Amino acid sequence: MRHRPDQGRFQTLLREHEGIVFKVAGLYTQHAEDRRDLAQEIGLQAWRSFALFDPAKAKFSTWLYRVALNVAISQLRRGKGDLTGKVEPLEQHHLDHIGTEPAPEQDERLTVLYTFIGQLGALDRALILLYLEDKSYAEIAQILGITETNVATKIGRIKQTLRGQMVGAATAGA
């Protein structure tokens, strides 16, 4: 018999970790309406699979990242969040969740960086999001279902690509 999930516990945990939902939705969509829709879909799918959450196997945040990224990547593959065009920068409240608030002189560079991140493939975007969240390679591997070695290799390549793009953007803007 399948165990019935505790809706109150789920709502409390989701509220405590809503930043994860907003970060993922912000990184995988272009427009505010799409972000809201994706955030709602992530919440719905998290509730549907909450009965499968096992705190002995993973922290809620790790489990929620996995659900959120799977939903976002699935929607992207179905064409419900195509980022082939110009990527709109994340709104300030999303940036606040990602890290410390940027200084005014850093705003433009941060916007350019997030534009480049938005142009990465779905898995690379997930990797860099988790890396920027200071997740360990082991946690990233667990969330994405890949090996720690694969995480390290991919993050190294992504950083190199982003570094090159940032240098190119700085040179073009000078």
Tab-separated table of N, CA and C in Angstrom:
chain	number	residue	atom	x	y	z
A	1	MET	N	0.847	-1.187	0.000
A	1	MET	CA	0.000	0.000	0.000
A	1	MET	C	0.889	1.245	0.000
A	2	ARG	N	0.573	2.187	-0.872
A	2	ARG	CA	1.339	3.421	-0.988
A	2	ARG	C	1.007	4.345	0.170
A	3	HIS	N	2.042	4.941	0.756
A	3	HIS	CA	1.808	5.822	1.905
A	3	HIS	C	1.277	7.172	1.444
A	4	ARG	N	0.354	7.719	2.209
A	4	ARG	CA	-0.298	8.990	1.860
A	4	ARG	C	0.578	10.135	2.368
A	5	PRO	N	0.961	11.072	1.457
A	5	PRO	CA	1.838	12.157	1.878
A	5	PRO	C	1.126	13.173	2.778
A	6	ASP	N	1.888	13.808	3.640
A	6	ASP	CA	1.402	14.825	4.563
A	6	ASP	C	1.456	16.186	3.858
A	7	GLN	N	0.282	16.709	3.487
A	7	GLN	CA	0.219	17.948	2.718
A	7	GLN	C	0.795	19.133	3.501
A	8	GLY	N	0.530	19.207	4.785
A	8	GLY	CA	1.051	20.303	5.604
A	8	GLY	C	2.570	20.294	5.659
A	9	ARG	N	3.140	19.111	5.825
A	9	ARG	CA	4.603	18.978	5.857
A	9	ARG	C	5.197	19.373	4.506
A	10	PHE	N	4.554	18.925	3.431
A	10	PHE	CA	5.023	19.266	2.096
A	10	PHE	C	5.003	20.783	1.891
A	11	GLN	N	3.893	21.424	2.237
A	11	GLN	CA	3.773	22.867	2.038
A	11	GLN	C	4.828	23.625	2.841
A	12	THR	N	5.090	23.186	4.053
A	12	THR	CA	6.111	23.829	4.883
A	12	THR	C	7.494	23.678	4.250
A	13	LEU	N	7.824	22.463	3.841
A	13	LEU	CA	9.127	22.226	3.215
A	13	LEU	C	9.277	23.000	1.907
A	14	LEU	N	8.223	23.019	1.109
A	14	LEU	CA	8.285	23.739	-0.160
A	14	LEU	C	8.453	25.234	0.077
A	15	ARG	N	7.740	25.774	1.046
A	15	ARG	CA	7.868	27.196	1.371
A	15	ARG	C	9.289	27.519	1.835
A	16	GLU	N	9.866	26.650	2.647
A	16	GLU	CA	11.231	26.859	3.141
A	16	GLU	C	12.265	26.793	2.030
A	17	HIS	N	11.963	26.068	0.958
A	17	HIS	CA	12.916	25.855	-0.138
A	17	HIS	C	12.424	26.443	-1.463
A	18	GLU	N	11.510	27.409	-1.404
A	18	GLU	CA	10.945	27.962	-2.630
A	18	GLU	C	11.990	28.646	-3.506
A	19	GLY	N	13.084	29.095	-2.918
A	19	GLY	CA	14.156	29.714	-3.702
A	19	GLY	C	14.688	28.778	-4.773
A	20	ILE	N	14.721	27.494	-4.475
A	20	ILE	CA	15.173	26.496	-5.452
A	20	ILE	C	14.251	26.515	-6.670
A	21	VAL	N	12.965	26.532	-6.421
A	21	VAL	CA	11.980	26.534	-7.508
A	21	VAL	C	12.156	27.787	-8.362
A	22	PHE	N	12.305	28.950	-7.711
A	22	PHE	CA	12.450	30.210	-8.447
A	22	PHE	C	13.753	30.261	-9.240
A	23	LYS	N	14.830	29.734	-8.665
A	23	LYS	CA	16.113	29.729	-9.380
A	23	LYS	C	16.037	28.887	-10.641
A	24	VAL	N	15.495	27.700	-10.503
A	24	VAL	CA	15.395	26.803	-11.658
A	24	VAL	C	14.453	27.397	-12.699
A	25	ALA	N	13.296	27.877	-12.260
A	25	ALA	CA	12.340	28.470	-13.206
A	25	ALA	C	12.954	29.678	-13.910
A	26	GLY	N	13.700	30.480	-13.196
A	26	GLY	CA	14.326	31.659	-13.780
A	26	GLY	C	15.411	31.335	-14.779
A	27	LEU	N	16.081	30.237	-14.563
A	27	LEU	CA	17.185	29.872	-15.438
A	27	LEU	C	16.719	29.144	-16.697
A	28	TYR	N	15.528	28.592	-16.677
A	28	TYR	CA	15.044	27.804	-17.811
A	28	TYR	C	13.918	28.475	-18.598
A	29	THR	N	13.581	29.716	-18.274
A	29	THR	CA	12.532	30.415	-19.014
A	29	THR	C	12.975	31.836	-19.345
A	30	GLN	N	12.292	32.418	-20.327
A	30	GLN	CA	12.626	33.772	-20.774
A	30	GLN	C	11.769	34.850	-20.137
A	31	HIS	N	10.509	34.572	-19.924
A	31	HIS	CA	9.550	35.607	-19.547
A	31	HIS	C	8.926	35.321	-18.181
A	32	ALA	N	8.488	36.391	-17.515
A	32	ALA	CA	7.921	36.272	-16.174
A	32	ALA	C	6.737	35.298	-16.138
A	33	GLU	N	5.865	35.354	-17.138
A	33	GLU	CA	4.705	34.450	-17.169
A	33	GLU	C	5.154	32.991	-17.280
A	34	ASP	N	6.165	32.740	-18.123
A	34	ASP	CA	6.695	31.379	-18.257
A	34	ASP	C	7.335	30.913	-16.956
A	35	ARG	N	8.021	31.840	-16.250
A	35	ARG	CA	8.636	31.487	-14.958
A	35	ARG	C	7.568	31.062	-13.963
A	36	ARG	N	6.477	31.835	-13.906
A	36	ARG	CA	5.380	31.486	-12.983
A	36	ARG	C	4.788	30.125	-13.338
A	37	ASP	N	4.558	29.893	-14.634
A	37	ASP	CA	3.987	28.618	-15.064
A	37	ASP	C	4.912	27.455	-14.704
A	38	LEU	N	6.216	27.634	-14.962
A	38	LEU	CA	7.163	26.565	-14.657
A	38	LEU	C	7.251	26.339	-13.148
A	39	ALA	N	7.250	27.402	-12.372
A	39	ALA	CA	7.297	27.263	-10.915
A	39	ALA	C	6.070	26.490	-10.410
A	40	GLN	N	4.900	26.777	-10.979
A	40	GLN	CA	3.687	26.050	-10.590
A	40	GLN	C	3.787	24.579	-10.981
A	41	GLU	N	4.298	24.314	-12.172
A	41	GLU	CA	4.434	22.923	-12.624
A	41	GLU	C	5.427	22.170	-11.740
A	42	ILE	N	6.505	22.829	-11.346
A	42	ILE	CA	7.474	22.195	-10.449
A	42	ILE	C	6.809	21.856	-9.120
A	43	GLY	N	6.044	22.807	-8.578
A	43	GLY	CA	5.337	22.559	-7.317
A	43	GLY	C	4.362	21.394	-7.431
A	44	LEU	N	3.629	21.356	-8.540
A	44	LEU	CA	2.664	20.275	-8.764
A	44	LEU	C	3.372	18.922	-8.856
A	45	GLN	N	4.429	18.852	-9.644
A	45	GLN	CA	5.153	17.587	-9.803
A	45	GLN	C	5.840	17.167	-8.493
A	46	ALA	N	6.319	18.158	-7.735
A	46	ALA	CA	6.932	17.837	-6.437
A	46	ALA	C	5.876	17.220	-5.506
A	47	TRP	N	4.670	17.787	-5.492
A	47	TRP	CA	3.602	17.237	-4.660
A	47	TRP	C	3.248	15.820	-5.103
A	48	ARG	N	3.134	15.624	-6.432
A	48	ARG	CA	2.774	14.304	-6.955
A	48	ARG	C	3.800	13.231	-6.588
A	49	SER	N	5.050	13.634	-6.459
A	49	SER	CA	6.084	12.636	-6.158
A	49	SER	C	6.560	12.702	-4.702
A	50	PHE	N	5.916	13.530	-3.890
A	50	PHE	CA	6.345	13.692	-2.493
A	50	PHE	C	6.276	12.383	-1.703
A	51	ALA	N	5.347	11.528	-2.034
A	51	ALA	CA	5.238	10.243	-1.331
A	51	ALA	C	6.497	9.403	-1.521
A	52	LEU	N	7.250	9.680	-2.588
A	52	LEU	CA	8.479	8.932	-2.865
A	52	LEU	C	9.701	9.548	-2.191
A	53	PHE	N	9.554	10.751	-1.619
A	53	PHE	CA	10.676	11.404	-0.944
A	53	PHE	C	11.057	10.623	0.295
A	54	ASP	N	12.339	10.286	0.398
A	54	ASP	CA	12.850	9.527	1.532
A	54	ASP	C	13.968	10.332	2.199
A	55	PRO	N	13.692	10.938	3.361
A	55	PRO	CA	14.703	11.758	4.025
A	55	PRO	C	15.950	10.973	4.424
A	56	ALA	N	15.860	9.658	4.464
A	56	ALA	CA	17.031	8.840	4.787
A	56	ALA	C	17.996	8.766	3.598
A	57	LYS	N	17.484	9.018	2.393
A	57	LYS	CA	18.310	8.928	1.183
A	57	LYS	C	18.841	10.273	0.716
A	58	ALA	N	18.098	11.354	0.967
A	58	ALA	CA	18.520	12.668	0.487
A	58	ALA	C	17.846	13.761	1.305
A	59	LYS	N	18.501	14.922	1.352
A	59	LYS	CA	17.890	16.096	1.972
A	59	LYS	C	16.750	16.555	1.066
A	60	PHE	N	15.772	17.253	1.644
A	60	PHE	CA	14.652	17.750	0.849
A	60	PHE	C	15.150	18.665	-0.264
A	61	SER	N	16.134	19.518	0.034
A	61	SER	CA	16.637	20.445	-0.988
A	61	SER	C	17.240	19.692	-2.169
A	62	THR	N	17.967	18.625	-1.900
A	62	THR	CA	18.551	17.809	-2.973
A	62	THR	C	17.455	17.172	-3.810
A	63	TRP	N	16.464	16.615	-3.140
A	63	TRP	CA	15.334	15.981	-3.829
A	63	TRP	C	14.575	17.008	-4.661
A	64	LEU	N	14.333	18.200	-4.096
A	64	LEU	CA	13.579	19.232	-4.803
A	64	LEU	C	14.355	19.739	-6.019
A	65	TYR	N	15.662	19.907	-5.903
A	65	TYR	CA	16.464	20.282	-7.072
A	65	TYR	C	16.276	19.258	-8.188
A	66	ARG	N	16.317	18.000	-7.817
A	66	ARG	CA	16.187	16.943	-8.821
A	66	ARG	C	14.829	17.016	-9.523
A	67	VAL	N	13.763	17.175	-8.746
A	67	VAL	CA	12.422	17.288	-9.315
A	67	VAL	C	12.338	18.531	-10.195
A	68	ALA	N	12.783	19.672	-9.671
A	68	ALA	CA	12.683	20.943	-10.402
A	68	ALA	C	13.458	20.892	-11.712
A	69	LEU	N	14.670	20.378	-11.674
A	69	LEU	CA	15.480	20.303	-12.890
A	69	LEU	C	14.894	19.325	-13.890
A	70	ASN	N	14.360	18.197	-13.416
A	70	ASN	CA	13.720	17.250	-14.327
A	70	ASN	C	12.505	17.871	-15.017
A	71	VAL	N	11.692	18.606	-14.266
A	71	VAL	CA	10.515	19.263	-14.847
A	71	VAL	C	10.956	20.312	-15.858
A	72	ALA	N	11.926	21.148	-15.478
A	72	ALA	CA	12.385	22.221	-16.375
A	72	ALA	C	12.984	21.663	-17.659
A	73	ILE	N	13.819	20.659	-17.524
A	73	ILE	CA	14.468	20.067	-18.699
A	73	ILE	C	13.424	19.365	-19.573
A	74	SER	N	12.453	18.699	-18.965
A	74	SER	CA	11.386	18.046	-19.736
A	74	SER	C	10.583	19.066	-20.523
A	75	GLN	N	10.240	20.179	-19.895
A	75	GLN	CA	9.475	21.212	-20.599
A	75	GLN	C	10.309	21.832	-21.713
A	76	LEU	N	11.586	22.018	-21.463
A	76	LEU	CA	12.473	22.576	-22.484
A	76	LEU	C	12.530	21.647	-23.695
A	77	ARG	N	12.613	20.353	-23.432
A	77	ARG	CA	12.663	19.371	-24.526
A	77	ARG	C	11.353	19.314	-25.295
A	78	ARG	N	10.242	19.592	-24.610
A	78	ARG	CA	8.938	19.591	-25.290
A	78	ARG	C	8.676	20.913	-26.001
A	79	GLY	N	9.636	21.846	-25.909
A	79	GLY	CA	9.490	23.122	-26.592
A	79	GLY	C	8.685	24.152	-25.839
A	80	LYS	N	8.517	23.954	-24.535
A	80	LYS	CA	7.729	24.898	-23.736
A	80	LYS	C	8.613	25.917	-23.027
A	81	GLY	N	9.830	26.087	-23.458
A	81	GLY	CA	10.704	27.047	-22.795
A	81	GLY	C	11.938	27.270	-23.630
A	82	ASP	N	11.759	27.311	-24.929
A	82	ASP	CA	12.878	27.432	-25.851
A	82	ASP	C	13.661	28.707	-25.596
A	83	LEU	N	14.960	28.570	-25.418
A	83	LEU	CA	15.819	29.714	-25.147
A	83	LEU	C	16.744	30.003	-26.317
A	84	THR	N	16.275	29.785	-27.534
A	84	THR	CA	17.142	30.009	-28.686
A	84	THR	C	17.276	31.482	-29.003
A	85	GLY	N	16.337	32.288	-28.577
A	85	GLY	CA	16.409	33.719	-28.837
A	85	GLY	C	17.189	34.442	-27.754
A	86	LYS	N	17.038	35.759	-27.715
A	86	LYS	CA	17.710	36.573	-26.704
A	86	LYS	C	17.151	36.222	-25.338
A	87	VAL	N	18.024	36.008	-24.384
A	87	VAL	CA	17.607	35.643	-23.042
A	87	VAL	C	17.425	36.904	-22.218
A	88	GLU	N	16.264	37.028	-21.629
A	88	GLU	CA	15.966	38.163	-20.770
A	88	GLU	C	16.680	37.940	-19.441
A	89	PRO	N	17.346	38.969	-18.880
A	89	PRO	CA	18.051	38.773	-17.610
A	89	PRO	C	17.083	38.397	-16.488
A	90	LEU	N	17.594	37.683	-15.510
A	90	LEU	CA	16.771	37.325	-14.368
A	90	LEU	C	16.376	38.585	-13.622
A	91	GLU	N	15.219	38.552	-12.998
A	91	GLU	CA	14.775	39.690	-12.203
A	91	GLU	C	15.587	39.751	-10.922
A	92	GLN	N	15.611	40.910	-10.296
A	92	GLN	CA	16.448	41.116	-9.113
A	92	GLN	C	16.140	40.113	-8.004
A	93	HIS	N	14.869	39.795	-7.774
A	93	HIS	CA	14.561	38.866	-6.680
A	93	HIS	C	15.136	37.480	-6.955
A	94	HIS	N	15.305	37.109	-8.218
A	94	HIS	CA	15.961	35.841	-8.525
A	94	HIS	C	17.446	35.929	-8.201
A	95	LEU	N	18.058	37.038	-8.549
A	95	LEU	CA	19.484	37.213	-8.247
A	95	LEU	C	19.719	37.191	-6.743
A	96	ASP	N	18.797	37.775	-5.996
A	96	ASP	CA	18.936	37.776	-4.542
A	96	ASP	C	18.953	36.362	-3.987
A	97	HIS	N	18.152	35.477	-4.576
A	97	HIS	CA	18.134	34.088	-4.119
A	97	HIS	C	19.410	33.354	-4.490
A	98	ILE	N	20.022	33.721	-5.607
A	98	ILE	CA	21.195	32.996	-6.092
A	98	ILE	C	22.418	33.300	-5.253
A	99	GLY	N	22.580	34.490	-4.835
A	99	GLY	CA	23.762	34.843	-4.048
A	99	GLY	C	23.544	36.189	-3.417
A	100	THR	N	24.631	36.870	-3.125
A	100	THR	CA	24.504	38.190	-2.549
A	100	THR	C	24.088	39.170	-3.634
A	101	GLU	N	23.473	40.261	-3.232
A	101	GLU	CA	23.014	41.258	-4.197
A	101	GLU	C	24.226	41.900	-4.864
A	102	PRO	N	24.220	42.004	-6.190
A	102	PRO	CA	25.375	42.549	-6.878
A	102	PRO	C	25.523	44.051	-6.643
A	103	ALA	N	26.773	44.511	-6.642
A	103	ALA	CA	27.047	45.937	-6.563
A	103	ALA	C	26.631	46.558	-7.894
A	104	PRO	N	26.259	47.854	-7.914
A	104	PRO	CA	25.788	48.477	-9.160
A	104	PRO	C	26.745	48.300	-10.331
A	105	GLU	N	28.056	48.398	-10.094
A	105	GLU	CA	29.010	48.255	-11.192
A	105	GLU	C	29.100	46.814	-11.694
A	106	GLN	N	28.614	45.864	-10.923
A	106	GLN	CA	28.650	44.466	-11.332
A	106	GLN	C	27.377	44.049	-12.069
A	107	ASP	N	26.331	44.876	-12.010
A	107	ASP	CA	25.052	44.508	-12.606
A	107	ASP	C	25.188	44.109	-14.068
A	108	GLU	N	25.885	44.914	-14.861
A	108	GLU	CA	25.997	44.641	-16.289
A	108	GLU	C	26.749	43.336	-16.544
A	109	ARG	N	27.853	43.115	-15.839
A	109	ARG	CA	28.629	41.884	-16.022
A	109	ARG	C	27.812	40.672	-15.584
A	110	LEU	N	27.066	40.819	-14.495
A	110	LEU	CA	26.240	39.719	-14.003
A	110	LEU	C	25.127	39.405	-15.001
A	111	THR	N	24.521	40.427	-15.583
A	111	THR	CA	23.489	40.222	-16.590
A	111	THR	C	24.062	39.485	-17.795
A	112	VAL	N	25.250	39.901	-18.239
A	112	VAL	CA	25.908	39.241	-19.375
A	112	VAL	C	26.210	37.785	-19.027
A	113	LEU	N	26.722	37.544	-17.808
A	113	LEU	CA	27.024	36.175	-17.389
A	113	LEU	C	25.770	35.311	-17.416
A	114	TYR	N	24.667	35.808	-16.857
A	114	TYR	CA	23.440	35.019	-16.832
A	114	TYR	C	22.849	34.835	-18.224
A	115	THR	N	23.098	35.786	-19.113
A	115	THR	CA	22.680	35.609	-20.507
A	115	THR	C	23.439	34.440	-21.114
A	116	PHE	N	24.751	34.381	-20.880
A	116	PHE	CA	25.558	33.272	-21.403
A	116	PHE	C	25.137	31.943	-20.760
A	117	ILE	N	24.869	31.954	-19.464
A	117	ILE	CA	24.418	30.735	-18.790
A	117	ILE	C	23.096	30.269	-19.401
A	118	GLY	N	22.200	31.208	-19.708
A	118	GLY	CA	20.909	30.867	-20.310
A	118	GLY	C	21.034	30.240	-21.679
A	119	GLN	N	22.165	30.432	-22.344
A	119	GLN	CA	22.388	29.871	-23.671
A	119	GLN	C	23.026	28.482	-23.617
A	120	LEU	N	23.403	28.030	-22.436
A	120	LEU	CA	23.986	26.691	-22.292
A	120	LEU	C	22.898	25.639	-22.504
A	121	GLY	N	23.322	24.434	-22.778
A	121	GLY	CA	22.382	23.320	-22.870
A	121	GLY	C	21.743	23.067	-21.514
A	122	ALA	N	20.662	22.327	-21.513
A	122	ALA	CA	19.878	22.101	-20.296
A	122	ALA	C	20.706	21.500	-19.156
A	123	LEU	N	21.486	20.470	-19.437
A	123	LEU	CA	22.280	19.836	-18.382
A	123	LEU	C	23.377	20.775	-17.892
A	124	ASP	N	24.034	21.475	-18.804
A	124	ASP	CA	25.091	22.405	-18.401
A	124	ASP	C	24.538	23.533	-17.536
A	125	ARG	N	23.330	24.005	-17.876
A	125	ARG	CA	22.687	25.036	-17.062
A	125	ARG	C	22.437	24.529	-15.651
A	126	ALA	N	21.962	23.291	-15.548
A	126	ALA	CA	21.713	22.695	-14.235
A	126	ALA	C	23.013	22.572	-13.450
A	127	LEU	N	24.064	22.116	-14.115
A	127	LEU	CA	25.363	21.972	-13.451
A	127	LEU	C	25.864	23.300	-12.903
A	128	ILE	N	25.830	24.347	-13.723
A	128	ILE	CA	26.371	25.630	-13.278
A	128	ILE	C	25.497	26.253	-12.201
A	129	LEU	N	24.183	26.050	-12.269
A	129	LEU	CA	23.302	26.540	-11.209
A	129	LEU	C	23.682	25.913	-9.872
A	130	LEU	N	23.833	24.612	-9.870
A	130	LEU	CA	24.177	23.922	-8.630
A	130	LEU	C	25.576	24.301	-8.149
A	131	TYR	N	26.503	24.483	-9.086
A	131	TYR	CA	27.861	24.918	-8.744
A	131	TYR	C	27.820	26.304	-8.082
A	132	LEU	N	27.030	27.218	-8.653
A	132	LEU	CA	26.908	28.563	-8.085
A	132	LEU	C	26.203	28.550	-6.736
A	133	GLU	N	25.472	27.503	-6.472
A	133	GLU	CA	24.812	27.323	-5.180
A	133	GLU	C	25.756	26.711	-4.140
A	134	ASP	N	27.020	26.533	-4.514
A	134	ASP	CA	28.027	25.935	-3.628
A	134	ASP	C	27.708	24.501	-3.225
A	135	LYS	N	27.024	23.784	-4.110
A	135	LYS	CA	26.782	22.360	-3.870
A	135	LYS	C	28.091	21.618	-4.134
A	136	SER	N	28.340	20.598	-3.365
A	136	SER	CA	29.537	19.778	-3.586
A	136	SER	C	29.355	18.958	-4.857
A	137	TYR	N	30.459	18.486	-5.403
A	137	TYR	CA	30.376	17.642	-6.592
A	137	TYR	C	29.545	16.395	-6.283
A	138	ALA	N	29.660	15.881	-5.068
A	138	ALA	CA	28.877	14.704	-4.678
A	138	ALA	C	27.377	15.023	-4.691
A	139	GLU	N	26.990	16.192	-4.157
A	139	GLU	CA	25.577	16.579	-4.163
A	139	GLU	C	25.076	16.789	-5.589
A	140	ILE	N	25.883	17.461	-6.415
A	140	ILE	CA	25.496	17.695	-7.799
A	140	ILE	C	25.305	16.368	-8.520
A	141	ALA	N	26.237	15.445	-8.301
A	141	ALA	CA	26.144	14.125	-8.929
A	141	ALA	C	24.863	13.416	-8.500
A	142	GLN	N	24.525	13.508	-7.206
A	142	GLN	CA	23.319	12.865	-6.698
A	142	GLN	C	22.065	13.495	-7.307
A	143	ILE	N	22.031	14.817	-7.394
A	143	ILE	CA	20.859	15.511	-7.934
A	143	ILE	C	20.656	15.172	-9.406
A	144	LEU	N	21.768	15.179	-10.178
A	144	LEU	CA	21.654	14.996	-11.622
A	144	LEU	C	21.788	13.552	-12.083
A	145	GLY	N	22.184	12.663	-11.176
A	145	GLY	CA	22.301	11.253	-11.534
A	145	GLY	C	23.484	10.957	-12.442
A	146	ILE	N	24.586	11.698	-12.260
A	146	ILE	CA	25.817	11.446	-13.013
A	146	ILE	C	26.949	11.270	-12.010
A	147	THR	N	28.119	10.865	-12.482
A	147	THR	CA	29.235	10.623	-11.569
A	147	THR	C	29.903	11.934	-11.152
A	148	GLU	N	30.601	11.900	-10.016
A	148	GLU	CA	31.347	13.074	-9.556
A	148	GLU	C	32.429	13.461	-10.557
A	149	THR	N	33.063	12.484	-11.175
A	149	THR	CA	34.095	12.761	-12.175
A	149	THR	C	33.488	13.498	-13.359
A	150	ASN	N	32.320	13.056	-13.790
A	150	ASN	CA	31.616	13.711	-14.885
A	150	ASN	C	31.253	15.146	-14.506
A	151	VAL	N	30.818	15.347	-13.267
A	151	VAL	CA	30.491	16.689	-12.771
A	151	VAL	C	31.723	17.584	-12.855
A	152	ALA	N	32.841	17.108	-12.337
A	152	ALA	CA	34.069	17.908	-12.330
A	152	ALA	C	34.511	18.267	-13.745
A	153	THR	N	34.477	17.302	-14.630
A	153	THR	CA	34.897	17.534	-16.015
A	153	THR	C	33.988	18.549	-16.689
A	154	LYS	N	32.690	18.356	-16.562
A	154	LYS	CA	31.729	19.246	-17.214
A	154	LYS	C	31.801	20.663	-16.649
A	155	ILE	N	31.926	20.791	-15.335
A	155	ILE	CA	32.006	22.126	-14.732
A	155	ILE	C	33.273	22.838	-15.198
A	156	GLY	N	34.377	22.119	-15.272
A	156	GLY	CA	35.611	22.718	-15.780
A	156	GLY	C	35.437	23.251	-17.193
A	157	ARG	N	34.792	22.484	-18.043
A	157	ARG	CA	34.552	22.912	-19.428
A	157	ARG	C	33.598	24.097	-19.493
A	158	ILE	N	32.551	24.063	-18.690
A	158	ILE	CA	31.578	25.159	-18.677
A	158	ILE	C	32.254	26.452	-18.218
A	159	LYS	N	33.033	26.369	-17.153
A	159	LYS	CA	33.728	27.553	-16.654
A	159	LYS	C	34.658	28.121	-17.715
A	160	GLN	N	35.350	27.252	-18.414
A	160	GLN	CA	36.255	27.698	-19.474
A	160	GLN	C	35.469	28.393	-20.593
A	161	THR	N	34.349	27.825	-20.977
A	161	THR	CA	33.500	28.417	-22.014
A	161	THR	C	32.977	29.778	-21.564
A	162	LEU	N	32.442	29.842	-20.344
A	162	LEU	CA	31.897	31.100	-19.838
A	162	LEU	C	32.984	32.160	-19.699
A	163	ARG	N	34.151	31.760	-19.237
A	163	ARG	CA	35.276	32.686	-19.111
A	163	ARG	C	35.610	33.282	-20.475
A	164	GLY	N	35.674	32.439	-21.492
A	164	GLY	CA	35.967	32.896	-22.847
A	164	GLY	C	34.903	33.853	-23.365
A	165	GLN	N	33.640	33.538	-23.088
A	165	GLN	CA	32.552	34.409	-23.535
A	165	GLN	C	32.586	35.758	-22.814
A	166	MET	N	32.892	35.734	-21.516
A	166	MET	CA	32.967	36.981	-20.751
A	166	MET	C	34.118	37.858	-21.246
A	167	VAL	N	35.263	37.246	-21.536
A	167	VAL	CA	36.408	37.990	-22.067
A	167	VAL	C	36.044	38.576	-23.420
A	168	GLY	N	35.378	37.770	-24.256
A	168	GLY	CA	34.952	38.242	-25.576
A	168	GLY	C	33.958	39.407	-25.453
A	169	ALA	N	33.048	39.322	-24.497
A	169	ALA	CA	32.056	40.384	-24.305
A	169	ALA	C	32.730	41.651	-23.804
A	170	ALA	N	33.700	41.501	-22.891
A	170	ALA	CA	34.426	42.664	-22.361
A	170	ALA	C	35.235	43.333	-23.455
A	171	THR	N	35.852	42.526	-24.304
A	171	THR	CA	36.651	43.050	-25.414
A	171	THR	C	35.747	43.762	-26.417
A	172	ALA	N	34.594	43.193	-26.703
A	172	ALA	CA	33.665	43.797	-27.662
A	172	ALA	C	33.079	45.099	-27.119
A	173	GLY	N	32.898	45.166	-25.795
A	173	GLY	CA	32.322	46.345	-25.176
A	173	GLY	C	33.324	47.455	-24.937
A	174	ALA	N	34.617	47.149	-25.035
A	174	ALA	CA	35.666	48.147	-24.756
A	174	ALA	C	35.898	49.076	-25.916
